[in-house]
Coordinates of C-alpha atoms in Angstrom, one line a residue:
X716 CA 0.0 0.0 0.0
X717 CA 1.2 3.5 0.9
X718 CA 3.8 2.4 2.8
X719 CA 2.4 -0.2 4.9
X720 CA 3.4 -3.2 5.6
X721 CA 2.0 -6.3 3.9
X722 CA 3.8 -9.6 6.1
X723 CA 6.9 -10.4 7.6
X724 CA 8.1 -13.4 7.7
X725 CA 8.3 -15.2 11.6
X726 CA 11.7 -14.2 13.6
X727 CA 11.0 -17.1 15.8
X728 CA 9.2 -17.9 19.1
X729 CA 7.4 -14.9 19.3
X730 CA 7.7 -12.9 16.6
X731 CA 6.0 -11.3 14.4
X732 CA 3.5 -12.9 12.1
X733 CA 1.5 -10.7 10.1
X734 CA 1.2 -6.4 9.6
X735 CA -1.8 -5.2 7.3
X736 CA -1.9 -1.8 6.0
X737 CA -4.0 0.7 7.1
X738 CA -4.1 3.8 5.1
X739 CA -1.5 5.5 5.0
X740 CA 1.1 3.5 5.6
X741 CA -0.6 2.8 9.3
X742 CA -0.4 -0.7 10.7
X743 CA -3.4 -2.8 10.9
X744 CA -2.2 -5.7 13.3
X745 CA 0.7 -6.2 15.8
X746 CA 0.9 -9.3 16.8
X747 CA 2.6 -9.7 20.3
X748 CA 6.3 -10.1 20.7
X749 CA 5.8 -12.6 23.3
X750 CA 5.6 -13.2 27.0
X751 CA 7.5 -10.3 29.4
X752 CA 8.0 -8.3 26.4
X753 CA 5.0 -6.3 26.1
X754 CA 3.8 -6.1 22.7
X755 CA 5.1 -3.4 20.0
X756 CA 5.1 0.2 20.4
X757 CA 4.2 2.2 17.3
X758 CA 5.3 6.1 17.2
X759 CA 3.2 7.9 13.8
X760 CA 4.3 10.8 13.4
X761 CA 2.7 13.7 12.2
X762 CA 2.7 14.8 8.6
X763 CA 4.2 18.3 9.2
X764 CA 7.3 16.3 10.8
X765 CA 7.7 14.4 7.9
X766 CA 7.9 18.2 5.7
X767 CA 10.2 19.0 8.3
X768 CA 12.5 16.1 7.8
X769 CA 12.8 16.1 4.0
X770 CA 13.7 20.3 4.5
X771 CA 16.6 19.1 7.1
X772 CA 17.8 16.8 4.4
X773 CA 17.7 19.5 1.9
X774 CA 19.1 22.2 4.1
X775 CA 21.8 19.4 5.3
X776 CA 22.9 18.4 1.5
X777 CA 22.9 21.6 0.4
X778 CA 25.1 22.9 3.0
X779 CA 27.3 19.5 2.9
X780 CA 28.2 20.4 -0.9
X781 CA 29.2 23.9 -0.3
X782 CA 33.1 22.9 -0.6
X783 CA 33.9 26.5 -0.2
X784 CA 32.0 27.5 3.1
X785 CA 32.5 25.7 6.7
X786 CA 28.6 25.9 7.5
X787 CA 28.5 22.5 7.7
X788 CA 30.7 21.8 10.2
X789 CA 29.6 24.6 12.0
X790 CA 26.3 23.7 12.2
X791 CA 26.3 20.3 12.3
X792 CA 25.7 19.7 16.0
X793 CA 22.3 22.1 15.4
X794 CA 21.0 20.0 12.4
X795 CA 21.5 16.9 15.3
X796 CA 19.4 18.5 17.4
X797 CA 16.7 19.7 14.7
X798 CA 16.6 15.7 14.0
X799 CA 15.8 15.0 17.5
X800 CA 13.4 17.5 18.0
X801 CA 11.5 15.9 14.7
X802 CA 11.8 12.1 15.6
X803 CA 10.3 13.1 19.2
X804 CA 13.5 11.4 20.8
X805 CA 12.5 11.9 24.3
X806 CA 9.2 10.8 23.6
X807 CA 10.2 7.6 22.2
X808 CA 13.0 7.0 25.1
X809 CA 10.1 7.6 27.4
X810 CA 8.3 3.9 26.0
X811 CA 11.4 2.2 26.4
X812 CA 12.6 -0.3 29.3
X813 CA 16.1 1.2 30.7
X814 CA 16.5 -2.4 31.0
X815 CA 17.3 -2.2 27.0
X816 CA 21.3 -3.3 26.8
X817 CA 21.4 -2.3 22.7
X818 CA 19.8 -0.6 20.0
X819 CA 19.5 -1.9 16.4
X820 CA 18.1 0.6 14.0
X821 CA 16.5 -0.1 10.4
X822 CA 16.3 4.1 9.3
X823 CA 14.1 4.5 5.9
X824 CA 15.6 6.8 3.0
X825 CA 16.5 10.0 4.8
X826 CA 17.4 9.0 8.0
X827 CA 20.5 6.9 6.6
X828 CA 22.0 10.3 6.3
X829 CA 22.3 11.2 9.4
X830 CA 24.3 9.6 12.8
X831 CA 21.3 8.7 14.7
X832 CA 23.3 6.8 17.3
X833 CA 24.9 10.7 17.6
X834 CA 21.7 12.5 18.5
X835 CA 21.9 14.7 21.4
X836 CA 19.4 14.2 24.4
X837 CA 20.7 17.5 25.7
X838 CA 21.5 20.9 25.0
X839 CA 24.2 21.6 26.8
X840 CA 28.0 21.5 25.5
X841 CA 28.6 17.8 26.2
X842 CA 25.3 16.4 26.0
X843 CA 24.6 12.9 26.5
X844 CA 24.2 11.1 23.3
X845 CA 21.7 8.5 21.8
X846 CA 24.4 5.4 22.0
X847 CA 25.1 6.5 25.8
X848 CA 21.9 5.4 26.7
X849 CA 22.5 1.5 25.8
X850 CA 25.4 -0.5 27.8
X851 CA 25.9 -2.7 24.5
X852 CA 25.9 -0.1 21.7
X853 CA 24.0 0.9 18.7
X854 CA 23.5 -0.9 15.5
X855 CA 22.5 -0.4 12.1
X856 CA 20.4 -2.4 9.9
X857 CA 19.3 -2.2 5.9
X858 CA 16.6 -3.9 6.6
X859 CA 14.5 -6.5 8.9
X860 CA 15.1 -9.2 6.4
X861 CA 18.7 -8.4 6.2
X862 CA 18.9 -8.2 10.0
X863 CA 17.5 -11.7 9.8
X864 CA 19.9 -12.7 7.4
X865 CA 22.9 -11.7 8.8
X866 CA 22.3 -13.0 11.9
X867 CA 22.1 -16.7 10.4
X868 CA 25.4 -16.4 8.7
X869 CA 27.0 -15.3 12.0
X870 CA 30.5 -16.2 11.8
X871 CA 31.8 -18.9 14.5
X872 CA 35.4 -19.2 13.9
X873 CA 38.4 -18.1 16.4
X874 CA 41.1 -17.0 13.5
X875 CA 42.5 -13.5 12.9
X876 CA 43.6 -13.2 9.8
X877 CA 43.4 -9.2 8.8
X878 CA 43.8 -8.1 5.4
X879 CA 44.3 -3.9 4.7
X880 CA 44.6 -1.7 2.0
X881 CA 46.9 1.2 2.5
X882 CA 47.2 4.3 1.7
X883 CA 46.7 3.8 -2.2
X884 CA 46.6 7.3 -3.8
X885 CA 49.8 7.7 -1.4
X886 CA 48.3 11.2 -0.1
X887 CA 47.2 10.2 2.9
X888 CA 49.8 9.9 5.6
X889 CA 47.8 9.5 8.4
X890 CA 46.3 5.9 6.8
X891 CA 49.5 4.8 6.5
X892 CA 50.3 5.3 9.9
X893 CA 46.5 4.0 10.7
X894 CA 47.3 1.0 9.5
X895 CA 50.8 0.2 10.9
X896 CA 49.8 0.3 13.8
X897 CA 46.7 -1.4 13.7
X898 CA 49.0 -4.3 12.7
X899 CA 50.3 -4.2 15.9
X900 CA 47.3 -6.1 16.9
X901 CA 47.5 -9.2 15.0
X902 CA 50.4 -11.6 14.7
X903 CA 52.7 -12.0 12.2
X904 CA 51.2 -14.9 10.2
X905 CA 47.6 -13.2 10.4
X906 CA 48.3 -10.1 8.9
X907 CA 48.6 -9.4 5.3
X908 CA 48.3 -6.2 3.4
X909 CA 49.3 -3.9 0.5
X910 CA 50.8 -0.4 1.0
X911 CA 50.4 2.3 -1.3
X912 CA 50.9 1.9 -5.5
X913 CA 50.8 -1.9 -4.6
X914 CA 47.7 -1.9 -3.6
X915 CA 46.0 -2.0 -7.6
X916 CA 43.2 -3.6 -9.2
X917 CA 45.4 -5.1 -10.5
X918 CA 46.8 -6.8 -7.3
X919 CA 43.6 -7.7 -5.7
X920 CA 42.9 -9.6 -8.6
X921 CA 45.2 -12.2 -8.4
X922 CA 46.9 -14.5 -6.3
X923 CA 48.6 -14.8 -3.2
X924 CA 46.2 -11.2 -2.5
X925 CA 43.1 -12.1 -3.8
X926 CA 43.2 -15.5 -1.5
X927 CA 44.4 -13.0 1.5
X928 CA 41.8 -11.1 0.7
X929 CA 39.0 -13.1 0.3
X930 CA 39.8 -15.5 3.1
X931 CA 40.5 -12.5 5.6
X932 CA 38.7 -12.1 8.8
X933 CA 38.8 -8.6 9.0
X934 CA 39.2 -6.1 6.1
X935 CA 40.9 -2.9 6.5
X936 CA 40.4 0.1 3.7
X937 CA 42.2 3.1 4.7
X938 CA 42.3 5.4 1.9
X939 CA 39.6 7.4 -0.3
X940 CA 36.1 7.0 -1.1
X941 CA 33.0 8.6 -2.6
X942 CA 29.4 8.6 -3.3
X943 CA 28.2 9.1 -6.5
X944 CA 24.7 9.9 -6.4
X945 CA 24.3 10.6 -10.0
X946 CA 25.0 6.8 -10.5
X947 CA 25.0 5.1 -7.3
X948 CA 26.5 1.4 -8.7
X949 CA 29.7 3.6 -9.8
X950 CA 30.4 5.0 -6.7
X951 CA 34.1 4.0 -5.8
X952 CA 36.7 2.8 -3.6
X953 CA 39.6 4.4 -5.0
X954 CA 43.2 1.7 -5.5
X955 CA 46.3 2.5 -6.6
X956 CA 46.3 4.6 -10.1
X957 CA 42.5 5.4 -9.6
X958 CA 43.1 9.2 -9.3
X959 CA 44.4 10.8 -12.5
X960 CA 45.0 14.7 -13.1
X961 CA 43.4 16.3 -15.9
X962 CA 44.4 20.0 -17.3
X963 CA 43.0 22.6 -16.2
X964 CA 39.9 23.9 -17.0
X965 CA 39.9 20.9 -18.8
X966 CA 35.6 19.3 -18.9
X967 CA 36.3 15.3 -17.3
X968 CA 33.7 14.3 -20.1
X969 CA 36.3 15.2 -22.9
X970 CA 39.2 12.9 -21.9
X971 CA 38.3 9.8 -23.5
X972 CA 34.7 9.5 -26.3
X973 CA 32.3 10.8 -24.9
X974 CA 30.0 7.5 -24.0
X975 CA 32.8 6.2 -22.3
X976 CA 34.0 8.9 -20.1
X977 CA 30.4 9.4 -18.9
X978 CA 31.0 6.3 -16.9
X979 CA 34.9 5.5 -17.1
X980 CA 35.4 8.6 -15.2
X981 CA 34.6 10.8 -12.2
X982 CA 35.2 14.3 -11.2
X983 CA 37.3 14.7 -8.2
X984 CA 39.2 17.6 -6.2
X985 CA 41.6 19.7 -7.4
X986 CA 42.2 19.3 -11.0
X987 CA 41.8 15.1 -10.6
X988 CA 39.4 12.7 -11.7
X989 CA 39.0 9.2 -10.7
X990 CA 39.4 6.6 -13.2
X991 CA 36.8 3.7 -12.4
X992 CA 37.7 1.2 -14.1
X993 CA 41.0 0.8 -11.6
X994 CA 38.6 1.2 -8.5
X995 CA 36.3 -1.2 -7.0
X996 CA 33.0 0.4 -7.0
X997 CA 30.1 -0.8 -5.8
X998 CA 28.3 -3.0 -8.6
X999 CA 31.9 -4.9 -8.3
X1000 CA 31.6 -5.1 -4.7
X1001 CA 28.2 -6.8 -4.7
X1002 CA 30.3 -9.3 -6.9
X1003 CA 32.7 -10.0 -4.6
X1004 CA 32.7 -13.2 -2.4
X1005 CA 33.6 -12.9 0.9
X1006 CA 32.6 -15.9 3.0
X1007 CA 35.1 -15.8 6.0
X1008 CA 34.6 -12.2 6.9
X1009 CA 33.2 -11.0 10.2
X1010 CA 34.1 -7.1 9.9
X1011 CA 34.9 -4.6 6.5
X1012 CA 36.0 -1.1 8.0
X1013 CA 35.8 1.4 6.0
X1014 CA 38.1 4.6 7.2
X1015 CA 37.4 6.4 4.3
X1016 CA 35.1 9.4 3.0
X1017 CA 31.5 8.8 2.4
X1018 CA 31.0 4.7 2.8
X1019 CA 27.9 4.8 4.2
X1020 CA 25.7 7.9 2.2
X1021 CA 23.2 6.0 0.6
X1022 CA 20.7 7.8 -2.4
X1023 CA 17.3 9.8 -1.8
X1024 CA 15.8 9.5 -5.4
X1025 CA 12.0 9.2 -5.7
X1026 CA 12.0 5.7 -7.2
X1027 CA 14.5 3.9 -4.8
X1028 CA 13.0 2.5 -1.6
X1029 CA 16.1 0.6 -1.0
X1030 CA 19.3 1.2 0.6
X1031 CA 22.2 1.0 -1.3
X1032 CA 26.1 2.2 -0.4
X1033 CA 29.8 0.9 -0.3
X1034 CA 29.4 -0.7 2.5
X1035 CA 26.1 -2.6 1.5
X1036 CA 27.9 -3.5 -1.0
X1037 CA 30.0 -5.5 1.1
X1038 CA 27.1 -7.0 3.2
X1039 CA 26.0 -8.5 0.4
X1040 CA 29.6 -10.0 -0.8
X1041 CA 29.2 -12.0 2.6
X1042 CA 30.2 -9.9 5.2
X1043 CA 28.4 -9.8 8.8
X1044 CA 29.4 -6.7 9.8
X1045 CA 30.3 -3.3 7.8
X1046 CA 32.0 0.0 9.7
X1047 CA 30.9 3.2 7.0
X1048 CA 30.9 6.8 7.3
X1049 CA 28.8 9.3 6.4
X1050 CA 30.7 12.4 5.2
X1051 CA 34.4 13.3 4.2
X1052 CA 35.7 11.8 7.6
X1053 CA 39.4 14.1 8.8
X1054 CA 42.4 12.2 8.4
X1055 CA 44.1 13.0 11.4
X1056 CA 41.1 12.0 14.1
X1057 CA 40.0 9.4 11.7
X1058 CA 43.5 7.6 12.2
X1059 CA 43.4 7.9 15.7
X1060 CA 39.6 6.7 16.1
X1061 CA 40.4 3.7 14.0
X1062 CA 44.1 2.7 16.4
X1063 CA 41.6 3.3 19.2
X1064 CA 38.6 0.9 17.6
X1065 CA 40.9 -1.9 17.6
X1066 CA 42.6 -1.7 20.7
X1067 CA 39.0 -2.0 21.6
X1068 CA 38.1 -5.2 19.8
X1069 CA 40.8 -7.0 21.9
X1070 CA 38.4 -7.0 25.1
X1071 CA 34.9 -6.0 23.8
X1072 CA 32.6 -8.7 23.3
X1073 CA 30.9 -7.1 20.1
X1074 CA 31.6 -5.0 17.4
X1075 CA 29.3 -2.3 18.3
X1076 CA 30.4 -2.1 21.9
X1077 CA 34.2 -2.0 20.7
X1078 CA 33.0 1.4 18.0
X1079 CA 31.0 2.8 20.9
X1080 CA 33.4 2.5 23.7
X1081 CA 36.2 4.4 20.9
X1082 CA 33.5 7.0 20.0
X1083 CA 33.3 7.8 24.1
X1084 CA 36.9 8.1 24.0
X1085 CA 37.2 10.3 21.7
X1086 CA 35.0 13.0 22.6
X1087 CA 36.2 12.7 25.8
X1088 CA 40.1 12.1 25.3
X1089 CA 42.4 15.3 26.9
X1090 CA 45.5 16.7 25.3
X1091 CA 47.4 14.8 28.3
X1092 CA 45.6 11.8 27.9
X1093 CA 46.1 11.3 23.9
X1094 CA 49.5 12.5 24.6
X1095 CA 50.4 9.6 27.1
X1096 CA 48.6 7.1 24.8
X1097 CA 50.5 7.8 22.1
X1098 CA 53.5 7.4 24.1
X1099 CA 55.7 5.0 23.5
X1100 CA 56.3 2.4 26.7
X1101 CA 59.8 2.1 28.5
X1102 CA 59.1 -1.4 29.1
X1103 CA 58.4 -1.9 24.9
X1104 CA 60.6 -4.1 23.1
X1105 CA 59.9 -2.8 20.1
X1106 CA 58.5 0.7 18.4
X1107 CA 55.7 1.3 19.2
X1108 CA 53.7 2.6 15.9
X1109 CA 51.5 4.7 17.9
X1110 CA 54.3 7.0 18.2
X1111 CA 54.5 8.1 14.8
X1112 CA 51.1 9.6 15.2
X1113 CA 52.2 11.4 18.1
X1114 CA 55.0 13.0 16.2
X1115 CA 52.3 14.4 13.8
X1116 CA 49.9 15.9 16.0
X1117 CA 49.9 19.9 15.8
X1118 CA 48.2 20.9 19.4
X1119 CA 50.5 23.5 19.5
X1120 CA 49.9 25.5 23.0
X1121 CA 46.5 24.3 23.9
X1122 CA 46.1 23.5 27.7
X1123 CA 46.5 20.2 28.9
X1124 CA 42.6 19.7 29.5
X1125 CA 41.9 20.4 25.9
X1126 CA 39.6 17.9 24.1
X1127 CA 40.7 18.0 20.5
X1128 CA 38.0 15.8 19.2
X1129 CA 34.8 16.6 21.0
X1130 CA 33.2 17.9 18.4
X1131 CA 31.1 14.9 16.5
X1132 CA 32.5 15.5 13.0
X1133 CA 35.6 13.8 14.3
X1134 CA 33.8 10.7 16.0
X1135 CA 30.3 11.0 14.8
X1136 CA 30.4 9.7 11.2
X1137 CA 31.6 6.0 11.8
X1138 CA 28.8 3.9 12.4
X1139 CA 28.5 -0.2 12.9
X1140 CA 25.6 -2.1 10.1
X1141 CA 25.3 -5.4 10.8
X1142 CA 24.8 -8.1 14.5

């Protein structure tokens, strides 16, 4: 109908059984979740919030695209709040158990834009966020049915075997410190990876790196991505010799015939294009086959936008893309992530994943930390131990930061942009 929801397939012993439309994308029957959970709560809102959404999505993009103007960032903890004042946060906190341990969410078309485990409940300059509220962390989901899916091809095995990508259009020196020292955390024999103009198409494709990569555990992407939302299946992860420089003032359309550069090729920054057909984008990605892997991570620029055209109901991105190639768990982001706090949140993250029991609890507890992380603190964690054998890798970032002469109790990466845009899809 308009909306609604026709059936849904059992999730088990107590689940749900059957959801009739009603109007206007109402529900006609909820069946009950079972016994000591208390049936389903249904939130409508009203129509004028919905107006009010798709304008904070307009206002939001618009501003986002502005490469010339720092609005964005500047207001980005205001459009939060706007968000939060249109969902009815508090009101739908207020139906909840605060017996709840996590929160999985399934957001529909606009809402995959925005952080929603980053809302603010408060006003104030360190507000208490959405994910604070659940012990266990915050979730995201495509889908009920992918939800369902992914949680029957749960991955049971004990190995570690990592495989990253570093650093391939070698202008990023923060990933390749990112990823050094992330190695720190696997052994020798488990970790695999390829560093700058080694890591190609070319390379992935073919043996001993495609097995590595395909039989990896964990996959590690630290370099540069995009949405394109003019064709979302060409949207790219760019490899080595994926960004090319054209001449100034030079139209991208008129470096190759014309049908082919239309899709060979994609505007970039700075007088550079990207050349697809050296980049994995995401109709390859949804070719992939990737039956070992528990967690992609994404540490690049916009992994996790999705489109908002009229005719797609679905969600689609990178890191669905990877979802589908057999992954159980994806970690996107959702705008043009910094280098420099990126780097850091990512060395944090897995540090994290050594004693967490879940993914979403090990992003959560690194998202805390960051916002929260002094000058002094990040300072003596990027230290380098007496007692250490061996460098420690962490120490090259340490040599990079520029806090020049803030105080000791300064928290460099409060704000959300730096922490904010990473979030967890999958169980």
């Amino acid at each position: 109908g308009q909306g609604g929801l026709r059936e849904l397939e059992p999730l088990g012993q107590g689940g749900l059984r059957e959801l009739e439309p009603l109007g206007q994308g109402g529900l006609r029957e909820l069946e009950p979740l079972g016994q000591g959970v208390g049936g389903i709560y249904v939130h409508i809102s009203t129509p004028e919030k919905c107006r009010q959404l798709q304008d904070l999505r307009q206002t939001y993009l618009k501003t986002y695209s502005d490469n010339s103007s720092d609005d964005w960032e500047t207001h980005l903890n205001d459009f939060l709040r706007r968000l939060r004042d249109i969902l009815e946060l508090p009101q739908l906190l207020a139906q909840l158990s605060p017996n709840y341990r996590r929160l999985i969410l399934v957001p529909y078309r606009d809402l995959h834009l925005f952080p929603l485990h980053a809302l603010p409940l408060g006003d104030g300059d360190e507000p208490e966020y959405l994910a604070d509220r659940f012990p266990e962390g915050v979730t995201y989901s495509p889908s009920c049915q992918f939800l369902q899916v992914s949680r029957r091809n749960r991955k049971t095995t004990s190995s570690q075997r990592l495989f990253a990508i570093q650093n391939p259009t070698e202008d990023l020196d923060y990933a390749d410190l990112e990823v050094k020292a992330i190695l720190a955390n696997f052994s020798d024999e488990n970790a695999r990876y390829l560093a700058r103009n080694e890591a190609s198409k070319t390379s992935l494709n073919q043996n001993p790196h495609r097995q590595d990569f395909q039989g990896a555990d964990y996959l590690h992407f630290a370099g540069h991505g995009a949405f394109n939302f003019t064709s979302p299946l060409l949207s790219p992860l760019v490899l080595a010799g994926g960004k090319v420089r054209v001449s100034e003032g030079e139209p991208a359309s008129e470096t190759a015939a014309s049908g082919v550069a239309e899709t060979r090729f994609l505007p970039w920054r700075k007088g550079t294009q990207i050349d697809l057909s050296k980049c994995y984008t995401l109709g390859e990605l949804f070719e992939l086959h990737l039956p070992a892997c528990r967690l992609v991570i994404l540490s690049a620029c916009e992994t996790g936008l999705t489109d908002f055209s009229p005719e797609l109901e679905e969600y689609i991105s990178l890191g669905l893309g990877f979802l589908y190639a057999g992954a159980t768990n994806v970690i996107c982001s959702l705008w043009a992530v910094n280098d420099v706090s990126t780097a850091i949140l990512m060395v944090k993250f897995y540090e994290e994943m050594q004693t967490q029991p879940s993914i979403a609890l090990a992003l959560k507890q690194a998202q805390q930390w960051m916002r929260r992380v002094t000058k002094q603190e990040l300072t003596e964690w990027l230290n380098p131990s007496e007692l250490a054998l061996t460098p420690n890798p962490k120490g090259k970032l340490r040599e990079h930061l520029k806090l020049g002469f803030e105080p000791s109790d300064y928290r460099p990466y409060q704000h959300p942009i730096h922490w904010a845009a990473f979030c967890a899809i999958g169980v």
